[in-house]
Every structure is written in structure tokens, then in C-alpha cells.
Coordinates of C-alpha atoms in Angstrom, one line a residue:
Chain A
M289 CA -55.7 -66.6 130.5
I290 CA -56.4 -70.2 129.8
K291 CA -53.0 -72.0 129.6
A292 CA -52.0 -74.9 127.4
E293 CA -50.6 -76.6 130.5
W294 CA -54.0 -76.7 132.1
F295 CA -55.2 -78.7 129.1
Y296 CA -52.3 -81.2 129.5
W297 CA -53.3 -81.7 133.1
L298 CA -56.8 -82.5 131.9
V299 CA -55.4 -85.0 129.4
G300 CA -53.2 -86.5 132.2
A301 CA -56.2 -86.7 134.5
V302 CA -58.2 -88.6 131.8
F303 CA -55.3 -91.1 131.4
L304 CA -55.2 -91.6 135.2
A305 CA -59.0 -92.1 135.5
M306 CA -58.9 -94.6 132.7
A307 CA -55.9 -96.4 134.3
G308 CA -58.1 -96.6 137.4
Q309 CA -60.8 -98.3 135.4
M310 CA -58.3 -100.6 133.8
F311 CA -57.0 -101.6 137.2
R312 CA -60.4 -102.8 138.2
D313 CA -61.2 -104.6 134.9
R314 CA -60.9 -108.3 135.7
T315 CA -61.6 -109.3 132.1
N316 CA -58.1 -108.0 131.1
P317 CA -55.6 -110.8 131.7
R318 CA -52.8 -108.1 132.0
R319 CA -54.8 -105.5 134.0
L320 CA -51.9 -104.6 136.3
G321 CA -49.4 -103.9 133.5
T322 CA -52.0 -102.1 131.4
A323 CA -53.1 -99.9 134.3
A324 CA -49.4 -99.2 135.3
F325 CA -48.6 -98.2 131.7
W326 CA -51.4 -95.7 131.2
G327 CA -51.2 -94.5 134.8
L328 CA -47.5 -93.6 134.2
V329 CA -48.4 -91.9 130.9
G330 CA -51.0 -89.8 132.8
A331 CA -48.6 -88.9 135.6
A332 CA -45.9 -88.1 133.1
F333 CA -48.2 -85.7 131.2
I334 CA -48.8 -83.7 134.4
Y335 CA -45.2 -83.8 135.7
S336 CA -44.0 -82.7 132.2
T337 CA -45.3 -79.2 133.0
W338 CA -42.4 -78.6 135.4
V339 CA -39.9 -80.3 133.1
A340 CA -41.0 -78.0 130.2
N341 CA -40.5 -74.9 132.2
K342 CA -37.3 -76.3 133.7
T343 CA -38.3 -76.2 137.4
A344 CA -38.1 -80.0 137.9
P345 CA -35.4 -82.4 136.9
A346 CA -36.1 -84.3 133.6
E347 CA -34.3 -87.5 134.7
P348 CA -37.2 -89.0 136.7
L349 CA -39.5 -88.4 133.7
G350 CA -36.9 -90.1 131.4
A351 CA -36.8 -93.1 133.8
A352 CA -40.6 -93.3 133.8
V353 CA -40.6 -93.3 130.0
L354 CA -38.1 -96.2 130.0
V355 CA -40.4 -98.1 132.4
M356 CA -43.3 -97.5 130.0
V357 CA -41.1 -98.8 127.1
C358 CA -40.3 -102.0 129.1
L359 CA -43.9 -102.6 130.2
A360 CA -45.1 -102.4 126.6
G361 CA -42.0 -103.8 125.0
F362 CA -42.1 -107.0 127.1
G363 CA -45.8 -107.6 126.5
R364 CA -47.1 -106.6 130.0
T365 CA -50.0 -104.6 128.5
G366 CA -53.3 -106.0 127.1
R367 CA -57.0 -105.2 126.8
G368 CA -60.1 -106.2 128.5
T369 CA -63.4 -107.3 127.0
A370 CA -65.5 -104.5 128.4
P371 CA -69.1 -105.0 127.5
T372 CA -70.3 -102.7 124.8
A373 CA -73.8 -102.1 123.4
S374 CA -75.0 -104.9 121.1
A375 CA -75.3 -104.3 117.4
E376 CA -79.1 -104.4 117.7
R377 CA -79.1 -101.8 120.5
R378 CA -76.8 -99.6 118.5
A379 CA -79.0 -99.8 115.4
A380 CA -82.1 -99.1 117.5
S381 CA -80.5 -96.1 119.1
A382 CA -79.3 -94.8 115.7
A383 CA -82.8 -95.0 114.4
R384 CA -84.1 -93.1 117.4
L385 CA -81.5 -90.4 117.5
G386 CA -80.9 -90.1 113.7
N387 CA -78.6 -87.4 112.4
R388 CA -78.6 -85.7 115.8
L389 CA -75.8 -88.1 116.6
F390 CA -73.5 -86.1 114.4
V391 CA -74.0 -82.9 116.4
P392 CA -71.6 -83.6 119.2
A393 CA -69.0 -85.2 116.8
L394 CA -69.1 -82.0 114.7
T395 CA -69.1 -79.7 117.8
I396 CA -65.5 -80.6 118.5
P397 CA -64.1 -79.3 115.2
L398 CA -66.5 -76.4 115.1
V399 CA -65.6 -75.1 118.6
A400 CA -61.9 -75.7 117.7
M401 CA -62.3 -73.6 114.6
V402 CA -64.1 -70.8 116.5
C403 CA -61.3 -70.8 119.1
A404 CA -58.5 -70.7 116.5
V405 CA -60.1 -67.9 114.5
V406 CA -62.4 -65.8 116.7
V407 CA -61.5 -66.4 120.4
K408 CA -57.8 -66.0 119.4
G409 CA -58.4 -62.2 119.2
W410 CA -60.2 -61.8 122.5
H411 CA -58.5 -60.1 125.4
I412 CA -59.3 -59.5 129.1
G413 CA -57.5 -56.2 129.8
R414 CA -54.1 -56.8 128.1
T415 CA -53.9 -60.6 128.4
P416 CA -55.3 -62.8 125.6
V417 CA -58.1 -65.2 126.8
L418 CA -56.2 -68.2 125.2
Q419 CA -52.5 -68.7 125.5
T420 CA -50.8 -67.3 122.4
G421 CA -49.7 -70.0 120.0
S422 CA -51.8 -72.7 121.6
E423 CA -55.2 -71.6 120.4
T424 CA -55.9 -74.6 118.2
I425 CA -55.0 -77.3 120.8
L426 CA -56.9 -75.3 123.5
G427 CA -59.8 -75.2 121.0
L428 CA -59.7 -79.0 120.7
G429 CA -59.9 -79.3 124.5
I430 CA -62.7 -76.8 124.9
G431 CA -64.6 -78.3 122.0
T432 CA -64.3 -81.7 123.5
I433 CA -65.7 -80.6 126.8
V434 CA -68.7 -78.8 125.1
A435 CA -69.2 -81.9 122.9
L436 CA -69.2 -84.2 125.9
V437 CA -71.9 -82.2 127.7
V438 CA -74.0 -82.0 124.5
A439 CA -73.6 -85.7 123.9
M440 CA -74.5 -86.8 127.4
V441 CA -77.6 -84.5 127.5
M442 CA -78.7 -85.7 124.0
V443 CA -78.5 -89.5 124.7
G444 CA -79.7 -89.1 128.3
E445 CA -76.6 -90.5 129.9
R446 CA -76.1 -89.3 133.5
R447 CA -73.0 -91.3 134.7
P448 CA -69.7 -89.5 133.9
T449 CA -68.0 -92.9 134.1
A450 CA -69.9 -94.1 131.0
P451 CA -68.0 -92.0 128.4
L452 CA -64.8 -92.7 130.3
H453 CA -65.4 -96.4 130.0
A454 CA -66.2 -96.1 126.3
G455 CA -63.1 -94.0 125.7
R456 CA -60.9 -96.4 127.6
G457 CA -62.1 -99.2 125.3
L458 CA -60.8 -97.2 122.4
L459 CA -57.6 -96.5 124.2
E460 CA -57.0 -100.2 124.9
T461 CA -57.8 -100.9 121.2
M462 CA -55.1 -98.5 120.1
G463 CA -52.7 -99.8 122.7
Y464 CA -49.1 -98.8 123.4
V465 CA -48.3 -97.7 119.8
L466 CA -50.0 -94.4 120.9
L467 CA -46.7 -93.6 122.7
L468 CA -44.5 -94.2 119.7
P469 CA -44.6 -90.8 118.1
Q470 CA -43.5 -89.1 121.3
L471 CA -40.7 -91.5 121.7
L472 CA -39.6 -90.9 118.1
A473 CA -39.4 -87.2 118.7
T474 CA -37.1 -88.0 121.6
L475 CA -35.0 -90.3 119.4
G476 CA -34.6 -87.4 116.9
S477 CA -33.2 -85.1 119.5
I478 CA -30.8 -87.8 120.8
F479 CA -29.6 -88.3 117.2
Q480 CA -28.9 -84.6 116.9
A481 CA -27.1 -84.4 120.2
S482 CA -24.9 -87.4 119.3
G483 CA -23.8 -86.1 115.9
V484 CA -25.6 -88.5 113.5
G485 CA -26.3 -85.6 111.1
A486 CA -22.6 -84.7 110.8
S487 CA -21.8 -88.4 110.1
V488 CA -24.3 -88.7 107.3
G489 CA -23.0 -85.4 105.8
K490 CA -19.4 -86.8 105.7
L491 CA -20.6 -90.0 104.1
T492 CA -22.6 -88.2 101.3
E493 CA -19.6 -85.9 100.7
H494 CA -17.5 -88.9 99.9
V495 CA -20.1 -90.6 97.7
L496 CA -21.6 -87.7 95.7
P497 CA -19.6 -86.6 92.6
H498 CA -19.0 -82.8 92.4
G499 CA -21.2 -80.8 90.0
Q500 CA -23.9 -83.4 89.4
T501 CA -26.8 -81.1 90.4
Y502 CA -29.7 -83.3 89.3
L503 CA -28.2 -86.4 90.8
A504 CA -27.9 -84.4 94.1
V505 CA -31.6 -83.4 93.8
I506 CA -32.4 -87.1 93.6
V507 CA -30.1 -88.0 96.5
Y508 CA -31.7 -85.2 98.6
C509 CA -35.3 -86.2 98.0
V510 CA -34.8 -89.9 98.1
G511 CA -32.6 -89.5 101.2
M512 CA -35.3 -87.5 102.9
A513 CA -37.9 -90.2 102.1
V514 CA -35.6 -93.1 103.3
F515 CA -34.5 -91.4 106.4
T516 CA -38.1 -90.5 107.2
V517 CA -39.0 -94.2 106.8
I518 CA -36.3 -95.1 109.3
M519 CA -37.1 -92.4 111.8
G520 CA -40.8 -92.3 111.3
N521 CA -40.8 -88.5 111.1
G522 CA -39.8 -86.0 108.5
F523 CA -38.8 -83.5 111.2
A524 CA -36.0 -85.7 112.3
A525 CA -34.7 -86.4 108.8
F526 CA -34.8 -82.7 107.7
P527 CA -31.8 -81.3 109.6
V528 CA -29.7 -84.4 108.8
L529 CA -30.3 -84.3 105.0
T530 CA -30.3 -80.6 104.7
A531 CA -27.0 -80.2 106.4
A532 CA -25.6 -83.1 104.3
V533 CA -26.9 -82.3 100.8
G534 CA -29.7 -79.7 100.6
W535 CA -27.8 -76.6 101.8
P536 CA -24.1 -77.2 100.8
V537 CA -24.7 -78.8 97.4
L538 CA -28.1 -77.6 96.1
V539 CA -28.2 -74.1 97.5
Q540 CA -24.6 -73.1 97.8
Q541 CA -22.9 -74.9 95.0
A542 CA -25.7 -75.0 92.4
H543 CA -27.4 -71.7 93.5
G544 CA -30.8 -73.2 93.9
K545 CA -33.7 -71.1 95.3
P546 CA -33.7 -72.1 99.0
A547 CA -37.5 -71.9 99.3
V548 CA -38.2 -74.4 96.5
V549 CA -35.4 -76.8 97.5
L550 CA -36.4 -76.9 101.2
A551 CA -40.2 -76.9 100.8
A552 CA -40.2 -79.7 98.3
G553 CA -37.4 -81.5 100.3
M554 CA -39.6 -81.5 103.4
L555 CA -42.6 -82.8 101.4
A556 CA -40.3 -85.6 99.9
G557 CA -39.9 -86.6 103.6
F558 CA -43.7 -86.7 104.0
C559 CA -43.8 -89.3 101.2
G560 CA -41.6 -91.5 103.4
T561 CA -44.1 -90.9 106.3
L562 CA -46.8 -92.5 104.2
C563 CA -44.8 -95.7 103.8
T564 CA -43.5 -96.4 107.3
P565 CA -44.9 -98.3 110.3
M566 CA -42.6 -96.1 112.4
A567 CA -45.1 -93.3 111.8
A568 CA -47.4 -95.2 114.1
N569 CA -49.8 -92.4 114.8
Y570 CA -50.6 -92.1 111.1
N571 CA -50.4 -95.7 109.9
L572 CA -50.6 -98.2 112.7
V573 CA -53.0 -96.4 115.1
P574 CA -55.7 -96.1 112.4
A575 CA -55.2 -99.7 111.5
T576 CA -55.9 -100.9 115.0
L577 CA -58.7 -98.3 115.5
L578 CA -60.4 -99.6 112.3
E579 CA -59.9 -103.1 113.6
L580 CA -58.0 -104.2 110.4
K581 CA -56.5 -107.7 110.4
D582 CA -53.7 -106.4 108.1
Q583 CA -51.8 -103.8 110.2
Y584 CA -50.1 -102.6 107.0
G585 CA -53.3 -102.0 105.1
P586 CA -53.1 -98.2 105.2
I587 CA -49.4 -98.3 104.1
R588 CA -50.3 -100.5 101.2
A589 CA -53.0 -98.1 100.1
Q590 CA -50.5 -95.2 100.3
I591 CA -47.3 -96.5 98.8
P592 CA -48.2 -95.9 95.1
T593 CA -49.2 -92.3 95.9
A594 CA -46.1 -91.8 97.9
V595 CA -43.8 -93.0 95.1
A596 CA -45.5 -90.8 92.5
L597 CA -45.3 -87.8 94.8
L598 CA -41.7 -88.4 95.5
A599 CA -41.1 -88.2 91.7
C600 CA -43.2 -85.0 91.6
N601 CA -41.0 -83.4 94.2
I602 CA -37.8 -84.3 92.4
V603 CA -39.3 -82.8 89.2
I604 CA -40.5 -79.6 91.0
I605 CA -37.0 -78.9 92.5
S606 CA -35.3 -79.7 89.1
A607 CA -37.6 -77.5 87.1
F608 CA -38.1 -74.5 89.4
A609 CA -35.1 -74.2 91.7
F610 CA -32.3 -73.5 89.2
Chain B
M734 CA -19.4 -92.3 113.2
L735 CA -20.2 -94.7 116.1
A736 CA -23.5 -92.9 116.6
L737 CA -24.7 -94.2 113.2
L738 CA -25.1 -97.6 115.0
G739 CA -28.3 -96.2 116.4
V740 CA -29.7 -96.0 112.9
L741 CA -28.6 -99.6 112.4
V742 CA -30.5 -100.6 115.6
V743 CA -33.7 -99.0 114.2
V744 CA -33.3 -100.7 110.8
L745 CA -32.6 -104.1 112.3
G746 CA -35.4 -103.9 114.8
F747 CA -37.7 -102.8 112.1
A748 CA -36.6 -105.7 109.8
T749 CA -37.0 -108.3 112.4
K750 CA -40.4 -107.0 113.5
R751 CA -39.5 -106.4 117.2
N752 CA -41.8 -104.4 119.3
P753 CA -41.5 -100.8 117.9
L754 CA -41.5 -99.1 121.3
L755 CA -38.6 -101.4 122.5
V756 CA -36.7 -100.7 119.2
V757 CA -36.9 -97.0 119.5
G758 CA -36.1 -97.0 123.3
V759 CA -33.0 -99.2 122.7
A760 CA -31.9 -97.1 119.7
G761 CA -32.1 -94.0 121.8
V762 CA -30.1 -95.4 124.7
V763 CA -27.5 -96.9 122.3
T764 CA -27.1 -93.8 120.2
G765 CA -26.8 -91.5 123.2
L766 CA -24.2 -93.6 125.0
L767 CA -22.1 -94.2 121.9
G768 CA -22.4 -90.5 121.0
G769 CA -20.7 -89.7 124.3
L770 CA -23.7 -88.7 126.4
S771 CA -23.7 -89.7 130.1
P772 CA -26.5 -92.1 131.2
R773 CA -28.0 -89.2 133.1
A774 CA -28.0 -87.0 130.0
V775 CA -29.7 -89.8 128.1
L776 CA -32.4 -90.1 130.8
A777 CA -32.8 -86.3 130.7
D778 CA -33.2 -86.4 126.9
F779 CA -36.0 -89.0 127.2
G780 CA -37.7 -86.8 129.8
T781 CA -37.5 -83.5 127.9
G782 CA -38.4 -85.2 124.7
F783 CA -41.6 -86.6 126.2
A784 CA -42.5 -83.3 127.8
A785 CA -41.9 -81.3 124.6
S786 CA -43.9 -83.7 122.3
R787 CA -47.1 -84.1 124.4
S788 CA -49.2 -82.3 121.8
V789 CA -49.1 -85.3 119.4
S790 CA -51.0 -87.4 122.0
I791 CA -53.7 -84.9 123.1
F792 CA -56.3 -86.3 120.7
V793 CA -57.0 -88.9 123.4
I794 CA -59.2 -86.3 125.0
T795 CA -61.8 -86.8 122.3
L796 CA -62.0 -90.6 122.9
P797 CA -64.7 -90.4 125.6
V798 CA -67.1 -88.4 123.4
I799 CA -66.5 -90.5 120.3
G800 CA -66.7 -93.8 122.4
L801 CA -70.0 -92.7 123.9
L802 CA -71.5 -91.7 120.6
E803 CA -70.4 -95.0 119.0
R804 CA -72.3 -96.8 121.8
Y805 CA -75.4 -94.9 120.8
G806 CA -75.0 -95.9 117.1
L807 CA -72.9 -93.1 115.5
R808 CA -71.2 -95.5 113.0
E809 CA -74.5 -97.1 112.1
Q810 CA -76.0 -93.7 111.5
A811 CA -73.1 -92.6 109.3
R812 CA -73.7 -95.6 107.1
A813 CA -77.5 -94.9 106.9
L814 CA -76.9 -91.3 106.0
I815 CA -74.5 -91.9 103.1
A816 CA -76.9 -94.5 101.7
R817 CA -79.3 -91.7 100.8
F818 CA -76.9 -90.0 98.4
A819 CA -77.0 -92.3 95.4
A820 CA -74.4 -90.3 93.4
L821 CA -71.8 -90.5 96.1
T822 CA -69.8 -93.7 95.4
T823 CA -67.0 -94.8 97.8
G824 CA -64.3 -93.3 95.6
R825 CA -66.1 -90.0 95.0
F826 CA -66.9 -89.7 98.7
L827 CA -63.3 -90.3 99.7
A828 CA -62.0 -87.9 97.1
L829 CA -64.4 -85.3 98.5
Y830 CA -63.0 -85.9 102.0
L831 CA -59.5 -85.7 100.6
I832 CA -60.0 -82.2 99.2
L833 CA -61.8 -81.0 102.3
R834 CA -59.0 -82.3 104.5
Q835 CA -56.4 -80.6 102.3
L836 CA -58.3 -77.3 102.3
T837 CA -58.9 -77.2 106.0
A838 CA -55.3 -78.2 106.8
A839 CA -54.1 -75.5 104.4
V840 CA -55.8 -72.9 106.6
G841 CA -54.3 -74.3 109.7
L842 CA -57.2 -76.5 111.0
T843 CA -55.2 -79.7 111.2
T844 CA -57.0 -81.0 114.2
L845 CA -60.4 -81.1 112.4
G846 CA -59.8 -84.6 111.1
G847 CA -57.8 -87.6 112.3
P848 CA -58.2 -91.4 112.8
A849 CA -60.0 -91.1 116.1
Q850 CA -61.9 -87.9 115.4
T851 CA -63.3 -88.5 111.9
V852 CA -62.0 -91.6 110.2
R853 CA -63.3 -94.3 112.6
P854 CA -66.6 -92.8 113.6
M855 CA -67.7 -91.2 110.3
V856 CA -65.5 -91.5 107.2
A857 CA -64.8 -95.2 107.1
P858 CA -68.5 -96.2 107.9
M859 CA -69.7 -93.8 105.2
A860 CA -67.2 -95.1 102.6
E861 CA -68.4 -98.6 103.5
G862 CA -72.0 -97.6 103.5
A863 CA -71.7 -96.2 99.9
A864 CA -70.3 -99.5 98.8
E865 CA -72.9 -101.5 100.7
R866 CA -75.7 -99.6 99.0
R867 CA -74.4 -100.6 95.6
Y868 CA -73.2 -104.1 96.2
G869 CA -74.9 -105.4 99.4
T870 CA -72.9 -107.1 102.1
L871 CA -69.1 -106.7 101.6
P872 CA -66.6 -109.5 101.9
E873 CA -64.0 -109.0 104.7
R874 CA -61.2 -108.3 102.3
T875 CA -63.0 -105.5 100.5
R876 CA -64.1 -104.0 103.9
E877 CA -60.4 -103.9 104.9
R878 CA -59.4 -102.3 101.6
I879 CA -62.0 -99.5 101.9
R880 CA -61.0 -98.8 105.5
S881 CA -57.4 -98.6 104.5
F882 CA -58.2 -96.1 101.7
A883 CA -60.3 -94.0 104.1
T884 CA -57.1 -93.7 106.3
S885 CA -55.0 -92.9 103.3
A886 CA -57.4 -90.1 102.2
D887 CA -57.0 -88.6 105.7
N888 CA -53.2 -88.9 105.8
V889 CA -52.5 -87.6 102.3
G890 CA -55.0 -84.7 102.8
L891 CA -53.3 -83.7 106.0
F892 CA -49.6 -84.1 104.9
F893 CA -50.0 -82.3 101.6
G894 CA -52.4 -79.6 102.9
E895 CA -50.8 -78.4 106.1
D896 CA -47.5 -77.2 104.5
C897 CA -49.4 -74.5 102.6
F898 CA -50.1 -72.9 106.0
L899 CA -47.6 -70.5 107.4
A900 CA -47.6 -71.3 111.0
V901 CA -47.4 -75.1 110.8
G902 CA -44.7 -77.1 112.6
S903 CA -42.8 -78.2 109.5
I904 CA -42.6 -74.7 108.0
L905 CA -41.4 -73.3 111.3
L906 CA -38.9 -76.1 111.6
I907 CA -37.4 -75.3 108.1
T908 CA -37.1 -71.5 108.8
G909 CA -36.0 -72.1 112.3
F910 CA -33.3 -74.6 111.3
V911 CA -32.0 -72.7 108.2
N912 CA -32.1 -69.2 109.6
T913 CA -30.2 -70.1 112.8
T914 CA -27.7 -72.6 111.2
Y915 CA -26.9 -70.6 108.0
K916 CA -27.5 -67.0 109.2
T917 CA -29.9 -66.2 106.3
H918 CA -33.4 -64.9 106.2
L919 CA -36.0 -67.3 104.8
E920 CA -39.7 -66.2 104.8
P921 CA -42.3 -68.7 105.9
L922 CA -44.6 -67.3 103.1
D923 CA -42.2 -68.4 100.4
L924 CA -42.0 -71.9 101.7
A925 CA -45.7 -72.2 102.0
L926 CA -46.2 -71.0 98.4
W927 CA -43.7 -73.6 97.2
A928 CA -45.7 -76.3 99.0
I929 CA -48.6 -75.7 96.7
P930 CA -47.4 -77.5 93.5
T931 CA -46.9 -80.7 95.5
A932 CA -50.2 -80.2 97.2
A933 CA -51.9 -80.0 93.8
C934 CA -50.0 -83.1 92.5
A935 CA -51.1 -85.0 95.7
F936 CA -54.8 -84.2 95.1
V937 CA -54.6 -85.2 91.4
I938 CA -52.7 -88.4 92.0
H939 CA -54.5 -89.7 95.2
G940 CA -57.9 -88.4 93.9
A941 CA -57.4 -90.4 90.7
R942 CA -56.5 -93.5 92.7
L943 CA -59.6 -93.1 94.9
L944 CA -61.8 -92.8 91.9
R945 CA -60.1 -95.9 90.4
L946 CA -61.0 -97.7 93.7
D947 CA -64.6 -97.5 92.5
R948 CA -63.8 -99.4 89.3
C949 CA -61.9 -102.0 91.2
L950 CA -64.8 -102.5 93.6
E951 CA -67.1 -102.7 90.5
R952 CA -65.0 -105.5 89.0
E953 CA -64.6 -107.5 92.2
L954 CA -68.1 -107.1 93.6
A955 CA -70.6 -106.7 90.7
A956 CA -71.0 -110.4 90.2
A957 CA -71.1 -111.3 93.9
G958 CA -73.5 -108.4 94.6
A959 CA -75.9 -109.3 91.9
A960 CA -76.2 -112.8 93.3
L961 CA -76.9 -111.5 96.8
T962 CA -79.6 -109.1 95.6
R963 CA -81.4 -111.9 93.8
E964 CA -81.2 -114.0 97.0
E965 CA -82.6 -111.1 99.0
A966 CA -85.4 -110.5 96.5
A967 CA -86.3 -114.2 96.6
A968 CA -86.3 -114.2 100.4

């Protein structure tokens, strides 16, 4: 059986290899900090295997995460000016290879899809070929390896360091914000453990007048959106707002259909995700990847849609739940 | 109640534009300690949180392939390809990508797209290519706008498609949380079905805004583009 953890080791190894390249890159004024940051990320990816199955203590990993936070937080990371192909060479190569260039790029999703749909059902004896529940992410890994081989053969590149260098350039472009989503997930669990949800519940109980169902719908949906803006993640907002308003007021007092209330409530949270820089992986990472001067460009493009959809969710709950 | 100070740390850090990694790190430590966790428990929470959330960062594995292809002209070719389809304007192309992203996410294929996998190497260059065919070289501001909208199509499509699928994280989070906390039995299928109305609204609203982008580009660039084409013809 191919295990999800093997894939995480591969990702960790890629981080470590790239950190090695960063360490040697003298064009980067902060090469030591940058290499230390991504090296720690890579090592943490691998060590996490034993934290996840509870055979190693989590405290050293937590300390490593805080070191990463300090390295990035106090500006010790940067990027080099690794030489890339000139615009003329890229245009010439595009003319030579034509649409074949899309083949490896499309191989990744194609193989991922085949793994998620077809290979998912394969068994050797009794054990499934791919670890149950992780078929899609394993598909992504397998698809990438296949695509890399196809790409290197197609463009006639023999050095395995070349794609690593190219990928490292992209990683340096994205920078430390890449780590933010993982950190936010952690913050969510700390909020839970420290009783933030219960506190918000008490607050809304005081503020919200009894029997005002539609007002409560608005509070639930807008609350989901606002909390998601703060936390960067609808998953963290959902337990807080559902325990405070969604379940006790909308489902128990007003007898709303739980499926409508909760599904639309979660989607109201997603409206918040469209508007917040805290959702770095969706809003800031693309901005740096696309080399935008205005980091908030994607958010600006999304806010009108988010506001309209928030209103839609309020209407959907009001119209169909009661 | 003291634990709410952690929320305040996030809001303040956010408002004063501090380094986001630092803000979240500090907020976690402050909330944990004020909420009565020992320093060791806070460290352990950071550790287990990192280990449990690794799947959000795995797209890094695709960067070497994408980077290599970009060196060999993937983005240039994406532009050239789109230039051949005259009917595909920037807005129509992005609306098409939006619906494709929604439909594939709705059947569980959320990793098909993404900023590193599709938007940077293909979708954004194609959206720009479609505008370049019509208006010639684009001003920097317009280029940024088109790229921002390319990202928005990817995000809106993903967020409001994935919840129509049964086995996605957010649906499982809802049933997991509600069924254990309130001892009821909620079916993932019901939740997924009730995600469809919002998904339809998302397509209509964002699709309309993408098509409207065409008209905005028209207004802004028609004059400038005409001048450029005349110059090119003269040269």
C-alpha cells in the first residue's frame, strides 16, 4: 500500500533539497535565514509523521514552528536573483515545442483524477493500493512525478537540479506566507482549547433579543463572515458561531432545518475567506505568484462577489429553513 | 473571557499591518497562556497543528515541474494559444474557467486547479493573451486587474463548488462537529444538496462580473489600443 506519509516525506525532501540550493545561492542577501527557514519546514514535514501517529513528542516540533515564525517574522528570509531563461529564449522555445508544453502541465491533474477515481478501487490481496482517504493527494504526488519525467524528456533536460532550481525560484517568490495557512489551523485549535467559542456564545446571548429569528440569521451569517475574516479560515469560525447562534437559536428555538442553516452558514464563512489577507494561500500567495504590485488585488476583485453571496446565503436560510 | 484577547491580537496586528506570521504566532501563544494552557501544552499544540495541517502545503511538490515548463516558455505558449480563438474574450474565458473549476470541485477534484498549478502558468497568461489580441500591449494597471480576476475565478469556483461534494473537508467538519456535540444524525448528502443554491448564485454573480470585465476593458483600452495598432501598421 502506498501511504500518504511517504508522500509527505517526499515533499519534506524537496523542501530540504531546495534549502540546500538556497544555502549556496550567494545572490540572496539573506541566504542563511532563508535556507534555515525552508530547511526547518522540510525537516518538520518529515518529523510530523511521528507526531501525527503519536510516537514522538509534539513539543520539539512546536518549538521548530516558533523558530520559523521568528525567522520570517523578523525579516530573516529573502530571495535570490537566480538566473532564469531570457524572454527571447522562452519565446523561441515556446515556438519550437508549441502546444506540447501543455502535456506535462495537464498530466498532473489527469493522473490525479485517474488515481482518485480508478486506482482508488484497486487492491493487492485485501489491501488497497493507495491509502484509503488519501487517494486525491497521493494522485497529486504520483501525477507530479510522472509529469516531471515527461517534461524532462520532452524538453531534453538531463540535470535533475534544473527543475529543482526552477521550483525553488517559485518558492522564494511566494515566500514565508506559504506557512500561514498551517499556522492558522493551529491557532483555530488553540482558540478551541482556550474556550474562545464559549465566550463568544455568552456575548451573543446577552446581545441578541429573544424570538428575532431573521435578525439571528443575519447575525449568524455576518458573524461567520467576520470571524472568518479574522481567522482566515471558515473551519475555525464554524464551531464558534454554530455553538453561539446557529444551533441554540436557529435550530432549537426557531426549529430551522439543520442542513439548510449549517450548509449556508459555512458558505457565508467562505464569503469572508474571499475578503481576508489572513487566507494567505488563496489571496496573498497568488498575488505574489502573479507578481502583482498590489498585494490586495485579488481581494479587491472578490469583495463585490463576496458581499452579494453573503446576502444570498442570508436569503437562502430565511426562505428555506423555516 | 480573557482568551478573547487573542482575537484582539489578531485584529490589532492585522490593522497595523504587522508580519502576518508573527501576528498569528503571538496570538496563538497569548491565547493559549491566557486560556490556562501550560507553555508546554502551547508548544505541543503548535506541533500537532503543523503535523495535522500539512496537506494544505503539499502543492509545493508541483513547483519543479511548473518552474521547468515556464523556463521553456509555457506562459508564452498559453498566450499564443488563446490568441487563436477570436470569440474567447478575457471575460468569457474566465467565466468558462469559473464553471469548469466549480464542476470539477463539485465532483471532488479540488486539486486540479490552484494558483501554482493552473492560474500562474496557464489561466492568467491566457486571460492576458485574449486581451492583448484585441487591444495590443496592455498597461501595467490593466494587466494587474486581469491577473487579479483570474485568481478570483479560481477561488470563487473552488469555494462554491467543493461544498457540493460529500466527502470534502468542510462538509465532514459540519457533520463531525454537530453529530458529536449535539448527538443528532445529520447526513452529508443533505448538506451537500443545500450547498447547490449558493453555488448557482456564485456562478451567476461572479460570471456576470467577469463578463462585465470585458466591457470595462473595452472602455479603458479601446482608444489606447486603436492608437497603438495604427502605430504598428505605420511601422
